[in-house]
Amino acid sequence: MMSSSFNIYRVGISFVMMCIFYKSAVDSLSELSPQKYFSTLQPGKASLAYFCQADSPRTSIFLEELNEAVKPLQDFGISVAKVNCVKEETSRYCGKEKDLMKVYLFRGNILLREFPTDTLFDVNAIIAHVLFALLFNEVKYITTLEDLQNIENSLKGKANIAFSYVRAIGTPEHRAVMEAAFVYGTTYQFVLTTEIALLESIGTEAIENAHFYFFHCKQVLDLTQQCRRTLMEQPLATLNIHRFIKTMEAPLLTEVAEDPQQVSTVHLQLGLPLVFIVSQQATHEADRRTAEWVAWRLLGKAGVLLLLRDSLEVDIPQHANVVFRRAEEGAPVEFLVLHDTELIISRVEGNTHIEEMQEDEDEDMQSPDMDIQDDEVAETVYRHRKTQLPLELTVELTEETFNATVVASDSIVLFYAGWQAVSMAFLQSYIDLAIKLKGTSTLLLTRVNCADWSDLCTKQNVTEFPVVKMYKEGKHPVSYAGMLGTEDLLKFILLNRISCPVNITSVQEAEEYLSGELYKDLVPYSSVSVLGLFSPNMTIAKEDFTKAGNYLRGFVITGIYSEEDVLILSNKYGATLPALLLARHKEGKVESIPFANSRVQDIVQIVTNALLETFPEITVENLPVYLRLQKPLLILFSDGSINPQYTKAILTLVKEKHLDSLTPCWLNLKNTPAGRGILQTYFNALPPLPLIVVVNLHSGGQVFAFPSEQAITEQNLLLWLKKLEAGLESPITILPAQEWKPPLPAYDFLSMMDAAASQHPTRKEPECTKETNMQKNDKQQHEDKRSLLLFF
Amino acid sequence: MSLLAAAGLWGPPGLLLTFALHPALCLRPAPTSGPPHRDYCVLGAGPAGLQMAYFLQRAGRDYAVFERAPRPGSFFTRYPRHRKLISINKRHTGKANAEFNLRHDWNSLLSHDPRLLFRHYSSAYFPDAGDMVRYLDDFADRLGLHVLYNTTIAHVTLNKDRQAWNGHYFLLTDQMGHAHRCSVLLVATGLSVPNQVDFPGSEYTEGYESVSVDPKDFEGQNVLILGRGNSAFETAENILGVTNFIHMLSRSRVRLSWATHYVGDLRAINNGLLDTYQLKSLDGLLESDLTDLAIVKDREGKFRVTLKFFLEEGNQSTDAITLPQDDNDNFAMRVAYDRVIRCLGWNFDFSIFDKSLRLSSGGEFSKKYPLVKASYESKGSRGLFVLGTASHSVDYRKSAGGFIHGFRYTARAVHRLLEHRHHGVAWPSTEHPVSQLTSSIVRRINEASGLYQMFGVLADVVLLKENATAFEYLEELPVQMLAQLETITGRRARHGLFVINMEYGRNFSGPDKDVFFHDRSVGHTEDAWQSNFLHPVIYYYRHLPTEQEVRFRPADWALPRPTAIHHIVEDFLTDWTAPVGHILPLRRFLENCLDTDLRSFYAESCFLFALTHQKLPPFCQQGYLRTQGLVGTESLRRHGEERRFPQGYATVGRRREDGAQGPEGGPLAPGPPLLQPHDSNKEEL
């Protein structure tokens, strides 16, 4: 094997030494006759020979370059010779013409490769090409992303990869890579490409002449996981590569318990700074995680160490959490207080907006994040706090005025608390509602601030906020249970204008009711009108239906008909008494549902189910209702109105019972911009629309995408659904199943109190003793801030 | 469409319950032929007795109040002698919240009738005692409380009976010899016996209870006052301007209420003598143990202070008694006094209670109170509760349990305990989804008066339900009974709990403390634990503490060591509703205790989460998914969008990938859409 011939140069040899070596060399090119040359070839040894006519010029540009390459090549164990083709000793390597003279690479006396002289245009090209040929196995040349992935996959858990891109073969960068491969080729798999597209596809930004990556594949045990990558940021040169690889080999994170000034690692020798993350027993785990994270970020730029404060002999300042040490000998060790890992990174990378440790500036030392409002409702309400709302459009009630008001007039009452963000956000919707209803409503819009009238709210059984109740006709108040928004509350109020169920007195009126004529202005708010048909003697059924109607009041229009001639209606709509007629106004259809022996809950359930559409446009407001069905959603995302053909295709599938296990719906991005966020989650980038996904929200969280190249037709969909069912499709993503955890930690006052109790009295000291205690106090506070980071 | 919450629509369960309870009520042992029976007997129609009567009446219980005087509040007809109450009557707070206003009304009793607020009875900040008498009279009358006036209970004894609720009845005998039998005895007799210290010459002293209140009687006199409580200073205040000087003698140093934060210590309204003493007038304060002293009358009829020790030296005539100044010619009290006034406070009247009741004195701090448990039940006999001022051993020198504004709440707590013990009525509570947790706590800490007045004694308790998706809120539980919570309340505490207590800073209060030191107030949320002024403290326990843990808790701790603790930073206005300063840190604490996300979200965010996560944050689960999402208005949403969209959506989308290959390694929690710090490791450093 080829590699065996380079045993003398094992990885352990100092590359630096070697570099010095070849630079100082002054060996020159030996000139031999062909016979002589072939007699010098030793088995297993590589040799490069330039065959030229004896009468060719003694000097040429090529010869100069070749001359320069002699020493470096010899350092790699490769001899170089100029073979003069004299007439008496013809060799097949001696070309016929002057121009066709070539350079040949042998191992022993086996020809490995021949190079036209113009390929070897300079010393770099010579060395690069020669090594490239010799290291054929060590350096894999690839052209596609697939090649790279295959190599990556085959090496996971086995070896790391040194991946480089060079603009062209034979460049100085190529030479540098090959020289590195010569040394490290048996340790790492070298991969080389000249394809710029490949580099783009692995996400390199600002592509330059050359890039060198280290792929950390050896530690990857899960084959689905990608290898971590580290990009060398220095220019691609032999020394830089060497240094870079050395740092890749060094342990990612070292734990030390000695004076930072005394610690020595390979980083310092390589001229890289050291970053010590100060840790203590109590926070060790978390600090270690932080340090590891920092170490990855600084890999190749600095050495990262975890410094254990507890077992440290020397004193380091109490508040310091990072120690920084430059590579320069004698450079002082810096103790820093950095509250953001980014600051460590930027410190190393040379950006200098860094907060130096200052004894007396503990005021702004706190980690800022915990004080940042991350509750969107609280945040928006707070930002809105100075906006004047036309509160006068609603009547503010007090303990004194409440009873008189709700008795005197039908009222809607909003119970809220002035200090609660959710209440105040809803109050704005409520005021918007008041603006919409201004002068038209028979209902009085009122509000009670429970922060002021606490007892009143308790008496009205309001113990949470916000709550909306309707006080009507002196009856028991009804709590509003719909969405806390202007539109839904408006609908509730408008539909409450009629008493439900409304009593229908004639067949003609019933027909008007079913056609939507009777309550024309309300029909837009109730997509279905429900009519209960009863014989006059069905008292119990009527009673139950009335209760159900009351219950559904504000959400759907219900009516009741139980005159003697009820049979006219029941016959017309093919219903057996008692029956429910459901008029769907949008579709202009009336269907009948028998409900003999149904109790109130059943009736409510029947009506509630009837309100669901077969292929609804899903919106923020109606999603919860459809989620209750507990089925996977089939969502068609559409940018604007849906193509009627798609609707037709889906409805056909519904009719043919192919979609029974799914809830088909569509989403209009124009109406529901949040859909964009959903698509981004599913596809990472916004894909072209329309497209169809099946989201299995309730079991597994898989998201399947209907192939975008296929037309949305009944047949294609059906085929795809069949495949889905058979488990032949793989999900494009799986939605995270984690519980929602606290977004940020809390202050750990318990540890702060413990720390204080063990050190000094918790009370802030009076002025007179303050001087002596100040420093202690300060230290304390810094201690506290450190411990705050670990809750529990 | 949504299912409306309309409980009781399908049949009233209340009716059934009534029938079930009825026979139970009838089972009460019928008074065979013995004395008339009451379930509850209350001794004393003072503020505490009337307060208890009110709760019993509202609950429809069988009770009677026994009062020896013809009207309620007889103590106040005579005391304080100079008629000025030192309990504040703040009529204006700038707030409408009635519960909050009770924090600054120290005289009213609790009732549903807003007319029965003390501010309608006096406009004085420190009202006249006569107004209190009038108020109590009205309170008993208007509410129709059942009080037996002119009935002096002369003797109380115990009668064992297995049938009785507590295994025995209390037998009360009045001055006419009539007996009354009671299942539960509630003693609200206050402290009625003037405290007398026995020393030679104590017969020469006049008592606070009988001394003249007319300054003219003290004109040009040298006065010695024994004691250094409010009655002593009140007496001094009255005569300060007419006497030659006043000397005040007591065992220990004066305790100023504004330094100790205990309303029973010397109030600024009475401290004129301190002012003149320190401003080098002739008045002065002295510390000495009274029991070492003796008073002798000299030939002119003036009083001389000497030591008991000298008297014991032999039988001497008055003139021959050694005086301290004979040896020590600069002895402070070498002057002759015209009057010696004893203002040494009061003791509980133990005399009417039979030994069988085992009602012993000698609480932890003082012998003047009967010994009771933290539940106000006597340690000696079950079913005997002590209310009002007499119950102050529980929080003597700590909280307000000895005063109207405190014991009106402890009486309510005792009533709630009894309702559960004898009538199966669990401690009142409200149940909420966990998304309401922060709000529930914020509401109480901002308005609750019982917590505020009875800080450290009564605390609110949040009992978590399984998986912490919901909780029960119990108000004003005697916090030292925490370990027995399940038995005394009838509620279950199996899944962890929070206790909401109000506390002053440790080491802040004390007779020798400087409460005005520079930098005493804490403003930063991260320093909240060092707050000095009264502030809410929330304790989290994974498990109900045991009795052992409560009893042997660390010194200075109001409660056993919790799993985690949160201090809400003290507030100058006692208004803890600041979104970032108060509510946000509280939410973070609750979140971290429960390991969940308690933020609120607009419906649109919930919608996004619902379609991009398998699980939803509690607020979305408990609101949005039940079709009660918070839609928000156009302008609010616009505010949100400026900060959130599209970045927010992008964040959500990108997270999955980052989690897989980012340096953080492990999967990230479902992300917040808003203001997520770009690096979740940051705060660990």
mmCIF file of C-alpha atoms in Angstrom, chain A residues 225-226 228 277 286-287 289-290 293 296 321-322 338-342 344 363 366-367 369-377 379-384 419-420 422 425-426 428-429 432 450-455 457-458 462-465 479 481-485 491 551-552 555 600-601 604 608 611 618-621 623-625 627-628 633 635 667 672-674 677-678 680-682 684 695 697 700-701 733-747 749-750 752-754 756 761-767 770 781 784-785 789 791-792, chain B residues 1-6 9-10 96-99 430-433 436 439 442-443 447 506-508 513-515 517-519 521-522 524-530 532 540 542 557 561-567 577 579-580 583-585 587-589 591-593 595-605 607-617 619 624-636 639-640 642-644 649-650 652-653 656-657 660-664 667-675 677-679 681-685:
data_model
loop_
_atom_site.group_PDB
_atom_site.id
_atom_site.type_symbol
_atom_site.label_atom_id
_atom_site.label_comp_id
_atom_site.label_asym_id
_atom_site.label_seq_id
_atom_site.Cartn_x
_atom_site.Cartn_y
_atom_site.Cartn_z
ATOM 1 C CA GLN A 225 -27.436 13.229 13.719
ATOM 2 C CA GLN A 226 -25.176 15.492 11.729
ATOM 3 C CA ARG A 228 -20.636 19.021 14.278
ATOM 4 C CA ILE A 277 -14.961 29.616 33.398
ATOM 5 C CA ALA A 286 -24.630 24.133 34.980
ATOM 6 C CA ASP A 287 -21.248 25.791 34.712
ATOM 7 C CA ARG A 289 -22.695 22.947 30.425
ATOM 8 C CA THR A 290 -22.036 26.624 29.896
ATOM 9 C CA TRP A 293 -21.069 25.540 25.021
ATOM 10 C CA TRP A 296 -17.598 24.700 21.113
ATOM 11 C CA ASN A 321 -16.801 34.405 36.762
ATOM 12 C CA VAL A 322 -14.392 34.353 33.856
ATOM 13 C CA LEU A 338 -19.321 38.678 32.129
ATOM 14 C CA HIS A 339 -23.024 38.063 32.264
ATOM 15 C CA ASP A 340 -23.428 36.852 28.797
ATOM 16 C CA THR A 341 -21.600 34.074 27.085
ATOM 17 C CA GLU A 342 -21.617 36.193 23.947
ATOM 18 C CA ILE A 344 -16.798 35.843 26.251
ATOM 19 C CA GLU A 363 -26.175 48.091 40.478
ATOM 20 C CA GLN A 366 -27.823 41.728 37.403
ATOM 21 C CA SER A 367 -28.644 39.473 34.582
ATOM 22 C CA ASP A 369 -33.087 38.866 31.090
ATOM 23 C CA MET A 370 -35.106 37.944 34.110
ATOM 24 C CA ASP A 371 -36.504 41.420 34.346
ATOM 25 C CA ILE A 372 -37.557 41.511 30.741
ATOM 26 C CA GLN A 373 -41.224 40.999 30.254
ATOM 27 C CA ASP A 374 -41.732 37.841 28.254
ATOM 28 C CA ASP A 375 -45.468 37.691 28.597
ATOM 29 C CA GLU A 376 -46.836 39.058 25.363
ATOM 30 C CA VAL A 377 -50.131 40.151 26.856
ATOM 31 C CA GLU A 379 -46.012 43.452 27.415
ATOM 32 C CA THR A 380 -48.482 44.841 24.893
ATOM 33 C CA VAL A 381 -50.812 46.114 27.587
ATOM 34 C CA TYR A 382 -47.935 47.854 29.283
ATOM 35 C CA ARG A 383 -46.805 49.468 26.055
ATOM 36 C CA HIS A 384 -50.336 50.567 25.492
ATOM 37 C CA TRP A 419 -53.836 45.445 37.476
ATOM 38 C CA GLN A 420 -54.303 42.300 35.436
ATOM 39 C CA VAL A 422 -55.392 39.858 30.426
ATOM 40 C CA ALA A 425 -56.280 43.560 27.009
ATOM 41 C CA PHE A 426 -59.865 42.385 26.897
ATOM 42 C CA GLN A 428 -59.874 47.194 24.884
ATOM 43 C CA SER A 429 -61.898 44.682 22.879
ATOM 44 C CA ASP A 432 -64.177 48.424 20.598
ATOM 45 C CA CYS A 450 -62.819 44.314 40.823
ATOM 46 C CA ALA A 451 -59.606 45.900 42.040
ATOM 47 C CA ASP A 452 -61.899 48.571 43.467
ATOM 48 C CA TRP A 453 -65.098 46.666 44.117
ATOM 49 C CA SER A 454 -63.751 43.416 45.343
ATOM 50 C CA ASP A 455 -66.707 42.522 47.544
ATOM 51 C CA CYS A 457 -67.313 40.838 42.456
ATOM 52 C CA THR A 458 -67.163 38.151 45.112
ATOM 53 C CA VAL A 462 -66.545 36.410 40.173
ATOM 54 C CA THR A 463 -63.227 35.152 41.487
ATOM 55 C CA GLU A 464 -61.267 35.119 38.224
ATOM 56 C CA PHE A 465 -60.780 37.840 35.668
ATOM 57 C CA SER A 479 -71.822 33.906 31.964
ATOM 58 C CA ALA A 481 -68.136 31.503 27.618
ATOM 59 C CA GLY A 482 -66.924 32.450 24.159
ATOM 60 C CA MET A 483 -63.734 33.918 22.824
ATOM 61 C CA LEU A 484 -62.603 37.088 24.566
ATOM 62 C CA GLY A 485 -62.765 39.272 21.513
ATOM 63 C CA LYS A 491 -72.294 37.877 18.058
ATOM 64 C CA TYR A 551 -78.298 27.033 27.037
ATOM 65 C CA LEU A 552 -77.204 27.694 23.466
ATOM 66 C CA PHE A 555 -74.345 31.037 20.036
ATOM 67 C CA VAL A 600 -80.997 18.303 27.212
ATOM 68 C CA GLN A 601 -77.296 17.484 26.947
ATOM 69 C CA VAL A 604 -77.006 20.516 22.933
ATOM 70 C CA THR A 608 -73.188 21.745 18.569
ATOM 71 C CA LEU A 611 -72.608 23.725 13.659
ATOM 72 C CA ILE A 618 -59.834 27.123 9.840
ATOM 73 C CA THR A 619 -59.273 30.343 11.770
ATOM 74 C CA VAL A 620 -57.836 31.406 15.072
ATOM 75 C CA GLU A 621 -61.378 31.576 16.441
ATOM 76 C CA LEU A 623 -59.748 25.918 15.578
ATOM 77 C CA PRO A 624 -60.523 24.855 19.180
ATOM 78 C CA VAL A 625 -63.954 23.624 18.135
ATOM 79 C CA LEU A 627 -59.651 20.211 17.684
ATOM 80 C CA ARG A 628 -62.276 18.746 19.988
ATOM 81 C CA LEU A 633 -56.165 17.649 10.661
ATOM 82 C CA ILE A 635 -55.090 21.285 6.147
ATOM 83 C CA LEU A 667 -56.364 27.840 5.909
ATOM 84 C CA THR A 672 -54.892 33.970 9.151
ATOM 85 C CA PRO A 673 -51.348 35.265 8.821
ATOM 86 C CA ALA A 674 -50.243 32.998 11.657
ATOM 87 C CA GLY A 677 -45.449 30.666 11.044
ATOM 88 C CA ILE A 678 -46.997 27.238 10.914
ATOM 89 C CA GLN A 680 -42.248 27.755 8.440
ATOM 90 C CA THR A 681 -42.269 25.277 11.253
ATOM 91 C CA TYR A 682 -43.324 22.471 8.973
ATOM 92 C CA ASN A 684 -38.362 25.507 7.440
ATOM 93 C CA VAL A 695 -51.046 17.023 11.075
ATOM 94 C CA LEU A 697 -51.704 16.617 16.687
ATOM 95 C CA GLY A 700 -47.380 11.447 17.683
ATOM 96 C CA GLY A 701 -47.250 14.917 16.228
ATOM 97 C CA THR A 733 -41.357 16.872 10.658
ATOM 98 C CA ILE A 734 -42.500 15.769 14.064
ATOM 99 C CA LEU A 735 -43.945 18.425 16.309
ATOM 100 C CA PRO A 736 -42.201 18.739 19.646
ATOM 101 C CA ALA A 737 -43.967 16.933 22.455
ATOM 102 C CA GLN A 738 -42.263 18.705 25.335
ATOM 103 C CA GLU A 739 -44.183 20.258 28.148
ATOM 104 C CA TRP A 740 -43.972 24.022 28.423
ATOM 105 C CA LYS A 741 -41.256 24.755 30.893
ATOM 106 C CA PRO A 742 -40.496 28.006 32.712
ATOM 107 C CA PRO A 743 -39.064 30.379 30.117
ATOM 108 C CA LEU A 744 -36.441 31.647 32.569
ATOM 109 C CA PRO A 745 -35.254 30.729 36.053
ATOM 110 C CA ALA A 746 -36.445 32.574 39.133
ATOM 111 C CA TYR A 747 -34.397 34.230 41.807
ATOM 112 C CA PHE A 749 -33.832 33.572 47.387
ATOM 113 C CA LEU A 750 -33.486 30.483 49.524
ATOM 114 C CA MET A 752 -29.233 33.753 48.983
ATOM 115 C CA MET A 753 -30.699 33.622 52.463
ATOM 116 C CA ASP A 754 -28.644 30.555 53.288
ATOM 117 C CA ALA A 756 -26.237 35.278 54.035
ATOM 118 C CA PRO A 761 -26.570 38.968 59.454
ATOM 119 C CA THR A 762 -29.094 39.498 56.730
ATOM 120 C CA ARG A 763 -30.076 42.941 57.832
ATOM 121 C CA LYS A 764 -28.665 45.784 55.917
ATOM 122 C CA GLU A 765 -26.319 47.490 58.277
ATOM 123 C CA PRO A 766 -26.967 50.920 59.670
ATOM 124 C CA GLU A 767 -24.810 53.703 58.324
ATOM 125 C CA LYS A 770 -21.529 50.286 56.902
ATOM 126 C CA GLN A 781 -24.526 40.334 46.352
ATOM 127 C CA ASP A 784 -26.124 35.891 45.231
ATOM 128 C CA LYS A 785 -26.222 36.721 41.630
ATOM 129 C CA LEU A 789 -28.713 31.166 38.220
ATOM 130 C CA PHE A 791 -32.871 27.333 40.826
ATOM 131 C CA PHE A 792 -33.359 24.132 42.829
ATOM 132 C CA MET B 1 -70.041 25.491 19.802
ATOM 133 C CA SER B 2 -68.825 25.787 23.258
ATOM 134 C CA LEU B 3 -70.477 24.162 26.186
ATOM 135 C CA LEU B 4 -71.551 26.902 28.468
ATOM 136 C CA ALA B 5 -70.745 26.628 32.091
ATOM 137 C CA ALA B 6 -74.153 26.568 33.636
ATOM 138 C CA LEU B 9 -79.175 23.479 34.903
ATOM 139 C CA TRP B 10 -79.892 19.825 35.155
ATOM 140 C CA ALA B 96 -62.711 52.099 47.053
ATOM 141 C CA ASN B 97 -61.736 48.544 47.840
ATOM 142 C CA ALA B 98 -63.541 47.756 51.090
ATOM 143 C CA GLU B 99 -61.282 44.862 51.938
ATOM 144 C CA THR B 430 -62.242 28.663 45.473
ATOM 145 C CA GLU B 431 -60.904 26.430 42.737
ATOM 146 C CA HIS B 432 -59.172 27.795 39.662
ATOM 147 C CA PRO B 433 -57.119 26.601 36.725
ATOM 148 C CA GLN B 436 -55.111 31.992 37.308
ATOM 149 C CA SER B 439 -53.588 36.595 39.546
ATOM 150 C CA VAL B 442 -51.639 39.156 43.343
ATOM 151 C CA ARG B 443 -55.234 39.926 44.191
ATOM 152 C CA GLU B 447 -56.240 43.748 49.199
ATOM 153 C CA ARG B 506 -35.761 39.608 59.739
ATOM 154 C CA ASN B 507 -33.931 41.606 62.325
ATOM 155 C CA PHE B 508 -35.707 44.777 61.255
ATOM 156 C CA LYS B 513 -33.488 48.880 66.354
ATOM 157 C CA ASP B 514 -32.941 51.929 64.261
ATOM 158 C CA VAL B 515 -35.755 51.663 61.785
ATOM 159 C CA PHE B 517 -31.298 53.785 58.918
ATOM 160 C CA HIS B 518 -30.052 54.930 55.582
ATOM 161 C CA ASP B 519 -30.732 52.623 52.686
ATOM 162 C CA SER B 521 -35.590 50.162 51.658
ATOM 163 C CA VAL B 522 -34.993 47.674 48.917
ATOM 164 C CA HIS B 524 -34.404 45.869 43.214
ATOM 165 C CA THR B 525 -36.336 42.711 42.660
ATOM 166 C CA GLU B 526 -33.257 40.548 43.083
ATOM 167 C CA ASP B 527 -32.750 41.977 46.575
ATOM 168 C CA ALA B 528 -36.369 41.398 47.554
ATOM 169 C CA TRP B 529 -35.388 38.878 50.174
ATOM 170 C CA GLN B 530 -33.733 41.685 52.078
ATOM 171 C CA ASN B 532 -37.488 45.279 55.574
ATOM 172 C CA TYR B 540 -43.502 26.520 48.273
ATOM 173 C CA ARG B 542 -43.667 19.862 47.719
ATOM 174 C CA TRP B 557 -38.525 31.512 60.401
ATOM 175 C CA ARG B 561 -37.948 25.561 55.552
ATOM 176 C CA PRO B 562 -39.673 25.414 52.182
ATOM 177 C CA THR B 563 -38.584 23.856 48.921
ATOM 178 C CA ALA B 564 -38.362 27.352 47.520
ATOM 179 C CA ILE B 565 -39.221 30.814 48.721
ATOM 180 C CA HIS B 566 -40.129 34.069 47.060
ATOM 181 C CA HIS B 567 -40.143 37.568 48.455
ATOM 182 C CA THR B 577 -49.162 45.257 41.072
ATOM 183 C CA PRO B 579 -45.961 44.341 36.024
ATOM 184 C CA VAL B 580 -42.192 43.940 36.022
ATOM 185 C CA ILE B 583 -45.829 40.322 39.057
ATOM 186 C CA LEU B 584 -43.094 39.105 36.723
ATOM 187 C CA PRO B 585 -40.732 37.784 39.431
ATOM 188 C CA ARG B 587 -44.686 34.450 37.955
ATOM 189 C CA ARG B 588 -41.155 33.221 37.392
ATOM 190 C CA PHE B 589 -41.100 31.810 40.908
ATOM 191 C CA GLU B 591 -43.328 28.733 37.058
ATOM 192 C CA ASN B 592 -40.117 27.314 38.405
ATOM 193 C CA CYS B 593 -41.829 25.679 41.352
ATOM 194 C CA ASP B 595 -42.010 23.526 36.201
ATOM 195 C CA THR B 596 -44.413 25.031 33.738
ATOM 196 C CA ASP B 597 -44.959 28.155 31.684
ATOM 197 C CA LEU B 598 -47.530 30.507 33.209
ATOM 198 C CA ARG B 599 -47.415 33.276 30.665
ATOM 199 C CA SER B 600 -50.563 34.524 29.022
ATOM 200 C CA PHE B 601 -50.887 34.464 25.270
ATOM 201 C CA TYR B 602 -53.165 35.944 22.673
ATOM 202 C CA ALA B 603 -55.413 33.538 20.811
ATOM 203 C CA GLU B 604 -53.271 33.902 17.726
ATOM 204 C CA SER B 605 -50.203 32.628 19.556
ATOM 205 C CA PHE B 607 -53.410 28.971 17.506
ATOM 206 C CA LEU B 608 -49.831 28.854 16.283
ATOM 207 C CA PHE B 609 -48.758 26.696 19.198
ATOM 208 C CA ALA B 610 -51.742 24.394 18.755
ATOM 209 C CA LEU B 611 -50.637 23.574 15.237
ATOM 210 C CA THR B 612 -46.910 23.452 15.856
ATOM 211 C CA HIS B 613 -46.633 21.720 19.210
ATOM 212 C CA GLN B 614 -48.169 18.619 20.668
ATOM 213 C CA LYS B 615 -48.659 20.352 24.002
ATOM 214 C CA LEU B 616 -49.876 23.802 24.858
ATOM 215 C CA PRO B 617 -48.971 26.161 27.673
ATOM 216 C CA PHE B 619 -52.990 29.534 29.506
ATOM 217 C CA TYR B 624 -58.062 29.128 24.076
ATOM 218 C CA LEU B 625 -58.755 25.412 23.747
ATOM 219 C CA ARG B 626 -61.986 25.943 25.675
ATOM 220 C CA THR B 627 -62.924 28.609 23.142
ATOM 221 C CA GLN B 628 -62.115 31.339 25.609
ATOM 222 C CA GLY B 629 -58.971 32.624 24.001
ATOM 223 C CA LEU B 630 -57.920 36.225 24.351
ATOM 224 C CA VAL B 631 -58.350 37.689 20.883
ATOM 225 C CA GLY B 632 -56.901 41.123 21.543
ATOM 226 C CA THR B 633 -57.613 44.222 19.533
ATOM 227 C CA GLU B 634 -56.154 45.459 16.308
ATOM 228 C CA SER B 635 -53.982 48.053 17.999
ATOM 229 C CA LEU B 636 -52.692 45.665 20.656
ATOM 230 C CA HIS B 639 -47.939 46.462 19.042
ATOM 231 C CA GLY B 640 -47.275 42.783 19.298
ATOM 232 C CA GLU B 642 -43.785 45.119 15.811
ATOM 233 C CA ARG B 643 -41.838 42.990 18.175
ATOM 234 C CA ARG B 644 -42.918 39.529 17.394
ATOM 235 C CA TYR B 649 -42.683 32.716 13.853
ATOM 236 C CA ALA B 650 -39.268 32.221 12.414
ATOM 237 C CA VAL B 652 -40.491 28.817 16.361
ATOM 238 C CA GLY B 653 -39.713 27.339 13.036
ATOM 239 C CA ARG B 656 -36.248 22.364 15.915
ATOM 240 C CA GLU B 657 -33.160 22.333 13.793
ATOM 241 C CA ALA B 660 -30.675 19.060 16.939
ATOM 242 C CA GLN B 661 -27.382 20.483 15.901
ATOM 243 C CA GLY B 662 -26.835 23.632 17.889
ATOM 244 C CA PRO B 663 -24.158 23.765 20.505
ATOM 245 C CA GLU B 664 -26.713 23.454 23.266
ATOM 246 C CA PRO B 667 -33.786 19.588 22.853
ATOM 247 C CA LEU B 668 -35.049 22.967 23.806
ATOM 248 C CA ALA B 669 -38.317 23.561 25.525
ATOM 249 C CA PRO B 670 -41.110 24.729 23.306
ATOM 250 C CA GLY B 671 -40.164 28.234 22.706
ATOM 251 C CA PRO B 672 -41.794 31.472 23.563
ATOM 252 C CA PRO B 673 -42.498 33.591 20.561
ATOM 253 C CA LEU B 674 -41.624 36.831 22.233
ATOM 254 C CA LEU B 675 -38.363 38.228 23.392
ATOM 255 C CA PRO B 677 -33.088 35.647 24.617
ATOM 256 C CA HIS B 678 -31.080 34.390 21.714
ATOM 257 C CA ASP B 679 -29.079 32.122 23.898
ATOM 258 C CA ASN B 681 -27.566 29.247 28.314
ATOM 259 C CA LYS B 682 -26.844 32.803 29.078
ATOM 260 C CA GLU B 683 -28.277 32.973 32.505
ATOM 261 C CA GLU B 684 -26.476 29.983 33.748
ATOM 262 C CA LEU B 685 -23.228 31.849 33.832
#
